[in-house]
mmCIF file of C-alpha atoms and ligand atoms in Angstrom:
data_model
loop_
_atom_site.group_PDB
_atom_site.id
_atom_site.type_symbol
_atom_site.label_atom_id
_atom_site.label_comp_id
_atom_site.label_asym_id
_atom_site.label_seq_id
_atom_site.Cartn_x
_atom_site.Cartn_y
_atom_site.Cartn_z
ATOM 1 C CA MET A 120 1.766 15.374 -12.357
ATOM 2 C CA ALA A 121 1.237 11.691 -12.872
ATOM 3 C CA ILE A 122 0.144 8.858 -10.624
ATOM 4 C CA GLU A 123 3.311 6.938 -9.867
ATOM 5 C CA ARG A 124 4.493 4.030 -7.746
ATOM 6 C CA THR A 125 7.580 3.935 -5.554
ATOM 7 C CA PHE A 126 9.289 1.397 -3.321
ATOM 8 C CA SER A 127 9.568 2.020 0.422
ATOM 9 C CA MET A 128 11.036 0.102 3.355
ATOM 10 C CA ILE A 129 10.751 0.557 7.086
ATOM 11 C CA LYS A 130 14.166 -0.412 8.459
ATOM 12 C CA PRO A 131 15.075 -2.642 11.451
ATOM 13 C CA ASP A 132 15.624 0.278 13.872
ATOM 14 C CA ALA A 133 11.955 1.173 13.438
ATOM 15 C CA THR A 134 10.442 -2.336 13.542
ATOM 16 C CA LYS A 135 12.490 -2.913 16.725
ATOM 17 C CA ARG A 136 10.952 0.162 18.375
ATOM 18 C CA ASN A 137 7.398 -0.836 17.317
ATOM 19 C CA ILE A 138 6.782 2.400 15.411
ATOM 20 C CA THR A 139 5.794 1.050 11.982
ATOM 21 C CA GLY A 140 2.260 2.410 12.384
ATOM 22 C CA LYS A 141 3.503 5.907 13.158
ATOM 23 C CA ILE A 142 5.675 5.827 10.035
ATOM 24 C CA ILE A 143 2.928 4.424 7.809
ATOM 25 C CA SER A 144 0.609 7.224 9.003
ATOM 26 C CA LYS A 145 3.070 9.767 7.611
ATOM 27 C CA PHE A 146 2.705 8.279 4.109
ATOM 28 C CA GLU A 147 -1.081 8.041 4.316
ATOM 29 C CA ASP A 148 -1.506 11.495 5.846
ATOM 30 C CA ALA A 149 0.433 12.917 2.869
ATOM 31 C CA GLY A 150 -1.925 11.229 0.405
ATOM 32 C CA LEU A 151 0.120 8.204 -0.664
ATOM 33 C CA ARG A 152 -1.687 4.843 -0.745
ATOM 34 C CA ILE A 153 -0.106 1.530 0.263
ATOM 35 C CA VAL A 154 -0.841 -0.852 -2.616
ATOM 36 C CA ALA A 155 1.496 -3.656 -1.440
ATOM 37 C CA GLN A 156 3.088 -4.482 1.907
ATOM 38 C CA LYS A 157 4.968 -7.312 3.600
ATOM 39 C CA ARG A 158 7.161 -7.884 6.625
ATOM 40 C CA VAL A 159 10.303 -9.929 6.012
ATOM 41 C CA HIS A 160 13.646 -10.674 7.661
ATOM 42 C CA TRP A 161 16.361 -10.518 4.998
ATOM 43 C CA ASN A 162 19.440 -12.710 4.929
ATOM 44 C CA LYS A 163 22.868 -11.330 4.072
ATOM 45 C CA GLU A 164 22.586 -12.262 0.402
ATOM 46 C CA GLN A 165 19.241 -10.488 -0.061
ATOM 47 C CA ALA A 166 20.394 -7.298 1.685
ATOM 48 C CA GLY A 167 23.701 -7.359 -0.182
ATOM 49 C CA GLU A 168 21.925 -7.652 -3.511
ATOM 50 C CA PHE A 169 19.447 -4.880 -2.758
ATOM 51 C CA TYR A 170 22.229 -2.474 -1.751
ATOM 52 C CA ALA A 171 24.718 -3.653 -4.415
ATOM 53 C CA VAL A 172 24.674 -0.106 -5.819
ATOM 54 C CA HIS A 173 26.575 0.929 -2.655
ATOM 55 C CA LYS A 174 29.093 -1.943 -2.802
ATOM 56 C CA GLU A 175 32.085 0.369 -3.163
ATOM 57 C CA ARG A 176 31.035 2.736 -0.373
ATOM 58 C CA PRO A 177 32.881 2.352 2.966
ATOM 59 C CA PHE A 178 29.633 1.815 4.888
ATOM 60 C CA TYR A 179 28.360 -1.058 2.685
ATOM 61 C CA GLY A 180 29.259 -3.922 5.051
ATOM 62 C CA GLU A 181 27.794 -2.207 8.092
ATOM 63 C CA LEU A 182 24.670 -1.239 6.161
ATOM 64 C CA VAL A 183 24.074 -4.859 5.133
ATOM 65 C CA ASP A 184 24.599 -6.037 8.747
ATOM 66 C CA PHE A 185 22.174 -3.389 9.983
ATOM 67 C CA MET A 186 19.538 -4.336 7.401
ATOM 68 C CA ILE A 187 19.591 -7.975 8.540
ATOM 69 C CA SER A 188 19.564 -7.124 12.272
ATOM 70 C CA GLY A 189 15.763 -7.393 12.415
ATOM 71 C CA PRO A 190 12.616 -7.483 10.314
ATOM 72 C CA ILE A 191 11.803 -4.846 7.724
ATOM 73 C CA VAL A 192 8.493 -3.776 6.189
ATOM 74 C CA MET A 193 8.488 -3.395 2.407
ATOM 75 C CA GLN A 194 5.794 -1.506 0.640
ATOM 76 C CA VAL A 195 4.737 -0.047 -2.671
ATOM 77 C CA LEU A 196 3.365 3.485 -2.334
ATOM 78 C CA GLU A 197 1.132 4.980 -5.000
ATOM 79 C CA GLY A 198 0.123 8.571 -5.610
ATOM 80 C CA GLU A 199 0.884 11.786 -7.438
ATOM 81 C CA ASP A 200 4.627 12.101 -8.011
ATOM 82 C CA ALA A 201 5.100 9.257 -5.518
ATOM 83 C CA VAL A 202 8.895 8.986 -5.882
ATOM 84 C CA ALA A 203 9.566 12.632 -5.048
ATOM 85 C CA ALA A 204 6.679 12.835 -2.566
ATOM 86 C CA ASN A 205 8.059 9.876 -0.616
ATOM 87 C CA ARG A 206 11.574 11.345 -0.514
ATOM 88 C CA LYS A 207 10.095 14.559 0.878
ATOM 89 C CA ILE A 208 8.109 12.726 3.557
ATOM 90 C CA MET A 209 11.253 10.737 4.502
ATOM 91 C CA GLY A 210 13.576 13.718 4.867
ATOM 92 C CA ALA A 211 17.337 13.924 4.287
ATOM 93 C CA THR A 212 19.522 10.814 4.642
ATOM 94 C CA ASN A 213 21.203 12.244 7.735
ATOM 95 C CA PRO A 214 18.488 12.986 10.324
ATOM 96 C CA GLU A 215 20.496 16.002 11.486
ATOM 97 C CA ASP A 216 19.861 17.577 8.069
ATOM 98 C CA ALA A 217 16.216 16.497 7.804
ATOM 99 C CA ASP A 218 13.395 19.047 7.817
ATOM 100 C CA ALA A 219 10.974 19.262 10.748
ATOM 101 C CA GLY A 220 8.018 16.918 10.418
ATOM 102 C CA THR A 221 9.826 14.374 8.237
ATOM 103 C CA ILE A 222 10.081 10.708 9.235
ATOM 104 C CA ARG A 223 13.849 10.829 9.616
ATOM 105 C CA LYS A 224 13.762 14.004 11.712
ATOM 106 C CA GLU A 225 11.137 12.560 14.042
ATOM 107 C CA PHE A 226 12.188 8.915 14.234
ATOM 108 C CA ALA A 227 15.705 8.185 12.907
ATOM 109 C CA GLU A 228 18.358 7.114 15.396
ATOM 110 C CA SER A 229 21.427 7.917 13.267
ATOM 111 C CA LEU A 230 22.745 8.375 9.717
ATOM 112 C CA GLU A 231 22.730 4.597 9.260
ATOM 113 C CA ALA A 232 19.690 3.682 11.367
ATOM 114 C CA ASN A 233 17.489 6.226 9.631
ATOM 115 C CA SER A 234 14.197 4.302 9.779
ATOM 116 C CA VAL A 235 13.202 4.297 6.090
ATOM 117 C CA HIS A 236 14.370 3.621 2.556
ATOM 118 C CA GLY A 237 12.757 5.160 -0.524
ATOM 119 C CA SER A 238 13.557 4.851 -4.231
ATOM 120 C CA ASP A 239 15.481 7.835 -5.610
ATOM 121 C CA SER A 240 14.108 7.776 -9.196
ATOM 122 C CA PRO A 241 11.190 6.273 -11.144
ATOM 123 C CA GLU A 242 13.662 3.903 -12.846
ATOM 124 C CA ASN A 243 15.013 2.601 -9.537
ATOM 125 C CA ALA A 244 11.477 2.416 -8.146
ATOM 126 C CA ALA A 245 10.493 0.033 -10.952
ATOM 127 C CA LEU A 246 13.618 -2.091 -10.380
ATOM 128 C CA GLU A 247 13.189 -2.242 -6.587
ATOM 129 C CA ILE A 248 9.480 -3.052 -6.813
ATOM 130 C CA ALA A 249 10.200 -5.875 -9.273
ATOM 131 C CA MET A 250 13.000 -7.171 -7.023
ATOM 132 C CA CYS A 251 10.772 -7.408 -3.944
ATOM 133 C CA PHE A 252 7.174 -8.011 -5.087
ATOM 134 C CA ASP A 253 5.350 -10.252 -7.524
ATOM 135 C CA GLU A 254 2.866 -8.368 -9.686
ATOM 136 C CA SER A 255 0.085 -10.399 -8.003
ATOM 137 C CA GLU A 256 1.051 -8.947 -4.589
ATOM 138 C CA ILE A 257 0.360 -5.386 -5.722
ATOM 139 C CA VAL A 258 -3.282 -4.451 -5.307
ATOM 140 C CA GLY A 259 -4.102 -0.910 -6.288
HETATM 141 P P1 LIG B 381 19.103 7.377 1.030
HETATM 142 O O1 LIG B 381 18.614 6.211 1.881
HETATM 143 O O2 LIG B 381 18.661 8.694 1.589
HETATM 144 O O3 LIG B 381 18.757 7.220 -0.423
HETATM 145 P P2 LIG B 381 21.835 6.599 0.334
HETATM 146 O O4 LIG B 381 21.236 5.878 -0.839
HETATM 147 O O5 LIG B 381 22.958 7.540 0.066
HETATM 148 O O6 LIG B 381 20.710 7.398 1.151
HETATM 149 O O7 LIG B 381 22.376 5.543 1.368
HETATM 150 C C1 LIG B 381 21.675 4.348 1.636
HETATM 151 C C2 LIG B 381 21.652 4.112 3.136
HETATM 152 O O8 LIG B 381 22.979 3.848 3.596
HETATM 153 C C3 LIG B 381 21.184 5.296 3.984
HETATM 154 O O9 LIG B 381 19.782 5.415 4.064
HETATM 155 C C4 LIG B 381 21.807 4.977 5.325
HETATM 156 O O10 LIG B 381 21.061 3.966 6.017
HETATM 157 C C5 LIG B 381 23.156 4.374 4.906
HETATM 158 N N1 LIG B 381 24.230 5.380 4.845
HETATM 159 C C6 LIG B 381 24.380 6.367 3.926
HETATM 160 N N2 LIG B 381 25.492 7.088 4.141
HETATM 161 C C7 LIG B 381 26.099 6.523 5.237
HETATM 162 C C8 LIG B 381 27.287 6.788 5.981
HETATM 163 N N3 LIG B 381 28.117 7.785 5.633
HETATM 164 N N4 LIG B 381 27.553 6.011 7.052
HETATM 165 C C9 LIG B 381 26.741 4.984 7.403
HETATM 166 N N5 LIG B 381 25.612 4.670 6.752
HETATM 167 C C10 LIG B 381 25.263 5.428 5.687
HETATM 168 MG MG1 LIG B 382 19.384 5.753 -1.779
#
């Protein structure tokens, strides 16, 4: 296993409920380190660009509106097999399908408002990190 970096976001449903610390603890308790972090409030263009991969999906418009409904916390997580480890800590997309102890099982409100985003492959992790952070903002 290799030390890897992945991109993570805490979504507006979670910043609204003031539970960012509880979510961040899940990453740290599992051994991932936060090597970059910032809180931002996206505009429609930024959210639309980030989720452009889902442009053809029926939920795209609502997802973009949800992602600009409040601030988000973006972070770069580092650790062994970080991409897969983060997806495991997050749990399934639909909280109803998520395993016990995962972030989405414990905190998500719905399929859309599911508290966290995480890159789904090392390739997408590199793209998402580059899209949202300058190299100088990442401090390992
Ligand atoms: P994941 O975030 O687990 O990688 P996807 O990449 O498939 O899941 O979807 C991106 C995000 O779009 C999800 O996290 C969720 O917020 C939203 N989403 C996915 N499927 C639906 C759906 N059927 N209806 C509404 N929102 C959805
Ligand atoms: Mg995804």
